[in-house]
Amino acid sequence: MKRVISALLGMPIVIVIMLLNNIYVVDITFAIVAALALHEFLIAFKEKFKPIVWIGYFAAAFIAVMPFIAKEHILTFMGLFLFFMIILLFIEIFKTNMEINIADISITFFGICYIVFFLMFMPLIYERTNGYYLIWYVFAASWGTDVFAYEIGKRFGKHKFSKISPNKSIEGCIAGIVGAVVLMLLVTILFNTVFHLGISYLYVAFIGVILSIIGQMGDFAASSVKRYTGIKDFGNLIPGHGGMLDRFDSVIFIAPVAYFLLMFI
């Protein structure tokens, strides 16, 4: 029940933010999501490592400045962003005289790449031609996969998929793919009927399968971190779902792949 209530409250918030059609609001929103998710990720390792949380916040803030970067330079900016993060992390080693070590900055940098860098592709999708419409496919792939995989897996899942996430089943994974394709096709019907975009249903179905599989890989990736660190959820920010990273783990993986696949629509 908590899961359902949280979804009913959370989805309208996301929908309203997207409908505002303001790139600054969207980027600030994803910067906040990245900061919260990265905080949860780094804190999960605090028993074994000393991740540099403030650099994580600093990295997440870069998403908010992306609208001020010229589109033709944005990928160069993202490459320089990673280089700058590496330099900043090594400065921490020098500054603390090895109290912060290579393992600590490795965990921090991995979190920045995994969460912040991947989420940077959401504003990139939004800023593309017709990006206001295309970004909905990311959410449709994630939501369709999550809902169908959870509901079908809970009721009919008999064949366990992996020890990494023992509650997930092969039946649920297949249902997740179907759910993503169905929801993305419904979104396409809306776009083609109301906004006359002329999007290919066949291509949407094709990328729906890919994005759902990638999204489920993101879910398993987050689960592997939780198994290693010995936690059940990354937080309790969203009742029934856990933390921000628990909610956005599939979106994080989907975003970079969606950016390149959606270029062909």
mmCIF file of C-alpha atoms in Angstrom, residues 43-190:
data_model
loop_
_atom_site.group_PDB
_atom_site.id
_atom_site.type_symbol
_atom_site.label_atom_id
_atom_site.label_comp_id
_atom_site.label_asym_id
_atom_site.label_seq_id
_atom_site.Cartn_x
_atom_site.Cartn_y
_atom_site.Cartn_z
ATOM 1 C CA ILE A 43 26.830 6.668 2.569
ATOM 2 C CA ALA A 44 26.195 2.983 1.854
ATOM 3 C CA PHE A 45 29.979 2.490 1.693
ATOM 4 C CA LYS A 46 30.842 4.457 4.828
ATOM 5 C CA GLU A 47 31.507 1.315 6.909
ATOM 6 C CA LYS A 48 34.256 0.143 4.547
ATOM 7 C CA PHE A 49 35.519 3.317 2.879
ATOM 8 C CA LYS A 50 35.680 7.086 3.336
ATOM 9 C CA PRO A 51 33.909 8.468 0.271
ATOM 10 C CA ILE A 52 34.160 12.237 -0.273
ATOM 11 C CA VAL A 53 30.503 13.221 -0.098
ATOM 12 C CA TRP A 54 30.981 16.962 -0.637
ATOM 13 C CA ILE A 55 32.596 16.331 -4.021
ATOM 14 C CA GLY A 56 29.541 14.260 -4.882
ATOM 15 C CA TYR A 57 27.279 17.228 -4.148
ATOM 16 C CA PHE A 58 29.574 19.473 -6.165
ATOM 17 C CA ALA A 59 29.450 17.054 -9.103
ATOM 18 C CA ALA A 60 25.638 16.866 -9.000
ATOM 19 C CA ALA A 61 25.420 20.658 -9.140
ATOM 20 C CA PHE A 62 26.967 20.567 -12.611
ATOM 21 C CA ILE A 63 23.683 19.233 -13.998
ATOM 22 C CA ALA A 64 22.027 22.535 -13.034
ATOM 23 C CA VAL A 65 24.503 24.545 -15.156
ATOM 24 C CA MET A 66 24.090 22.456 -18.318
ATOM 25 C CA PRO A 67 21.505 24.838 -19.889
ATOM 26 C CA PHE A 68 24.194 27.526 -19.968
ATOM 27 C CA ILE A 69 26.526 25.379 -22.098
ATOM 28 C CA ALA A 70 26.234 25.732 -25.884
ATOM 29 C CA LYS A 71 24.734 22.581 -27.404
ATOM 30 C CA GLU A 72 27.670 22.059 -29.763
ATOM 31 C CA HIS A 73 30.042 21.966 -26.767
ATOM 32 C CA ILE A 74 27.955 19.921 -24.329
ATOM 33 C CA LEU A 75 29.634 16.526 -24.897
ATOM 34 C CA THR A 76 33.051 18.176 -24.608
ATOM 35 C CA PHE A 77 31.870 19.725 -21.357
ATOM 36 C CA MET A 78 30.843 16.296 -20.049
ATOM 37 C CA GLY A 79 34.272 14.875 -20.866
ATOM 38 C CA LEU A 80 36.027 17.764 -19.130
ATOM 39 C CA PHE A 81 33.663 17.302 -16.182
ATOM 40 C CA LEU A 82 34.973 13.769 -15.587
ATOM 41 C CA PHE A 83 38.590 14.926 -15.957
ATOM 42 C CA PHE A 84 37.995 17.736 -13.444
ATOM 43 C CA MET A 85 36.419 15.297 -10.969
ATOM 44 C CA ILE A 86 39.481 13.030 -11.133
ATOM 45 C CA ILE A 87 41.812 15.972 -10.491
ATOM 46 C CA LEU A 88 39.653 17.165 -7.584
ATOM 47 C CA LEU A 89 39.609 13.705 -6.011
ATOM 48 C CA PHE A 90 43.384 13.318 -6.200
ATOM 49 C CA ILE A 91 43.751 16.737 -4.575
ATOM 50 C CA GLU A 92 41.833 15.255 -1.620
ATOM 51 C CA ILE A 93 44.508 12.552 -1.290
ATOM 52 C CA PHE A 94 47.287 15.154 -1.297
ATOM 53 C CA LYS A 95 45.414 17.473 1.043
ATOM 54 C CA THR A 96 44.707 14.785 3.660
ATOM 55 C CA ASN A 97 48.198 13.270 3.393
ATOM 56 C CA MET A 98 46.778 9.870 2.388
ATOM 57 C CA GLU A 99 44.060 9.758 5.069
ATOM 58 C CA ILE A 100 41.836 9.630 2.021
ATOM 59 C CA ASN A 101 43.252 6.897 -0.189
ATOM 60 C CA ILE A 102 42.859 5.588 -3.723
ATOM 61 C CA ALA A 103 40.050 3.204 -2.716
ATOM 62 C CA ASP A 104 38.051 6.081 -1.205
ATOM 63 C CA ILE A 105 38.316 8.266 -4.300
ATOM 64 C CA SER A 106 37.629 5.267 -6.549
ATOM 65 C CA ILE A 107 34.291 4.628 -4.832
ATOM 66 C CA THR A 108 33.487 8.346 -5.042
ATOM 67 C CA PHE A 109 34.409 8.610 -8.720
ATOM 68 C CA PHE A 110 32.478 5.449 -9.556
ATOM 69 C CA GLY A 111 29.396 6.943 -7.902
ATOM 70 C CA ILE A 112 29.815 10.184 -9.837
ATOM 71 C CA CYS A 113 30.086 8.311 -13.152
ATOM 72 C CA TYR A 114 27.286 5.895 -12.343
ATOM 73 C CA ILE A 115 24.779 8.457 -11.073
ATOM 74 C CA VAL A 116 25.686 12.023 -12.032
ATOM 75 C CA PHE A 117 27.229 11.384 -15.445
ATOM 76 C CA PHE A 118 24.451 9.007 -16.506
ATOM 77 C CA LEU A 119 21.725 11.408 -15.312
ATOM 78 C CA MET A 120 23.314 14.214 -17.352
ATOM 79 C CA PHE A 121 21.790 12.540 -20.397
ATOM 80 C CA MET A 122 18.261 13.384 -19.198
ATOM 81 C CA PRO A 123 18.722 17.140 -19.812
ATOM 82 C CA LEU A 124 20.447 16.254 -23.084
ATOM 83 C CA ILE A 125 17.343 14.375 -24.211
ATOM 84 C CA TYR A 126 15.115 17.221 -23.058
ATOM 85 C CA GLU A 127 17.127 19.810 -25.009
ATOM 86 C CA ARG A 128 16.986 17.901 -28.298
ATOM 87 C CA THR A 129 14.504 18.715 -31.035
ATOM 88 C CA ASN A 130 11.146 17.500 -29.709
ATOM 89 C CA GLY A 131 12.937 16.551 -26.493
ATOM 90 C CA TYR A 132 9.893 17.704 -24.534
ATOM 91 C CA TYR A 133 8.121 14.653 -25.994
ATOM 92 C CA LEU A 134 11.038 12.229 -26.216
ATOM 93 C CA ILE A 135 11.911 12.359 -22.510
ATOM 94 C CA TRP A 136 8.584 10.729 -21.710
ATOM 95 C CA TYR A 137 9.857 7.525 -23.303
ATOM 96 C CA VAL A 138 12.493 7.239 -20.578
ATOM 97 C CA PHE A 139 9.855 7.425 -17.863
ATOM 98 C CA ALA A 140 7.482 5.142 -19.794
ATOM 99 C CA ALA A 141 10.201 2.498 -20.145
ATOM 100 C CA SER A 142 11.083 2.732 -16.450
ATOM 101 C CA TRP A 143 7.544 2.894 -15.066
ATOM 102 C CA GLY A 144 6.170 0.229 -17.433
ATOM 103 C CA THR A 145 8.997 -2.138 -16.535
ATOM 104 C CA ASP A 146 8.736 -1.545 -12.784
ATOM 105 C CA VAL A 147 4.957 -1.898 -12.529
ATOM 106 C CA PHE A 148 4.564 -4.970 -14.740
ATOM 107 C CA ALA A 149 7.648 -6.729 -13.359
ATOM 108 C CA TYR A 150 6.527 -6.143 -9.780
ATOM 109 C CA GLU A 151 2.860 -7.074 -10.202
ATOM 110 C CA ILE A 152 3.323 -10.097 -12.472
ATOM 111 C CA GLY A 153 6.424 -11.295 -10.649
ATOM 112 C CA LYS A 154 4.667 -11.097 -7.297
ATOM 113 C CA ARG A 155 1.699 -13.126 -8.524
ATOM 114 C CA PHE A 156 3.172 -15.578 -11.040
ATOM 115 C CA GLY A 157 6.948 -15.502 -10.540
ATOM 116 C CA LYS A 158 8.234 -19.041 -9.951
ATOM 117 C CA HIS A 159 11.667 -19.082 -11.560
ATOM 118 C CA LYS A 160 14.155 -16.952 -9.664
ATOM 119 C CA PHE A 161 16.465 -14.856 -11.797
ATOM 120 C CA SER A 162 19.525 -14.212 -9.640
ATOM 121 C CA LYS A 163 20.745 -14.359 -6.044
ATOM 122 C CA ILE A 164 21.664 -10.677 -6.428
ATOM 123 C CA SER A 165 17.975 -9.841 -6.219
ATOM 124 C CA PRO A 166 16.184 -12.955 -4.884
ATOM 125 C CA ASN A 167 12.676 -11.476 -5.145
ATOM 126 C CA LYS A 168 12.930 -11.033 -8.915
ATOM 127 C CA SER A 169 11.793 -13.763 -11.274
ATOM 128 C CA ILE A 170 12.187 -14.567 -14.959
ATOM 129 C CA GLU A 171 8.424 -14.165 -15.351
ATOM 130 C CA GLY A 172 8.631 -10.700 -13.811
ATOM 131 C CA CYS A 173 11.526 -9.681 -16.059
ATOM 132 C CA ILE A 174 9.639 -10.731 -19.194
ATOM 133 C CA ALA A 175 6.508 -8.950 -17.968
ATOM 134 C CA GLY A 176 8.607 -5.833 -17.407
ATOM 135 C CA ILE A 177 9.650 -5.821 -21.056
ATOM 136 C CA VAL A 178 6.032 -6.211 -22.156
ATOM 137 C CA GLY A 179 4.959 -3.427 -19.804
ATOM 138 C CA ALA A 180 7.592 -1.026 -21.122
ATOM 139 C CA VAL A 181 6.633 -1.693 -24.746
ATOM 140 C CA VAL A 182 2.905 -1.328 -24.029
ATOM 141 C CA LEU A 183 3.275 1.946 -22.142
ATOM 142 C CA MET A 184 5.677 3.392 -24.729
ATOM 143 C CA LEU A 185 3.263 2.483 -27.534
ATOM 144 C CA LEU A 186 0.409 4.158 -25.647
ATOM 145 C CA VAL A 187 2.563 7.293 -25.330
ATOM 146 C CA THR A 188 3.265 7.103 -29.075
ATOM 147 C CA ILE A 189 -0.435 6.828 -29.889
ATOM 148 C CA LEU A 190 -1.011 9.974 -27.840
#
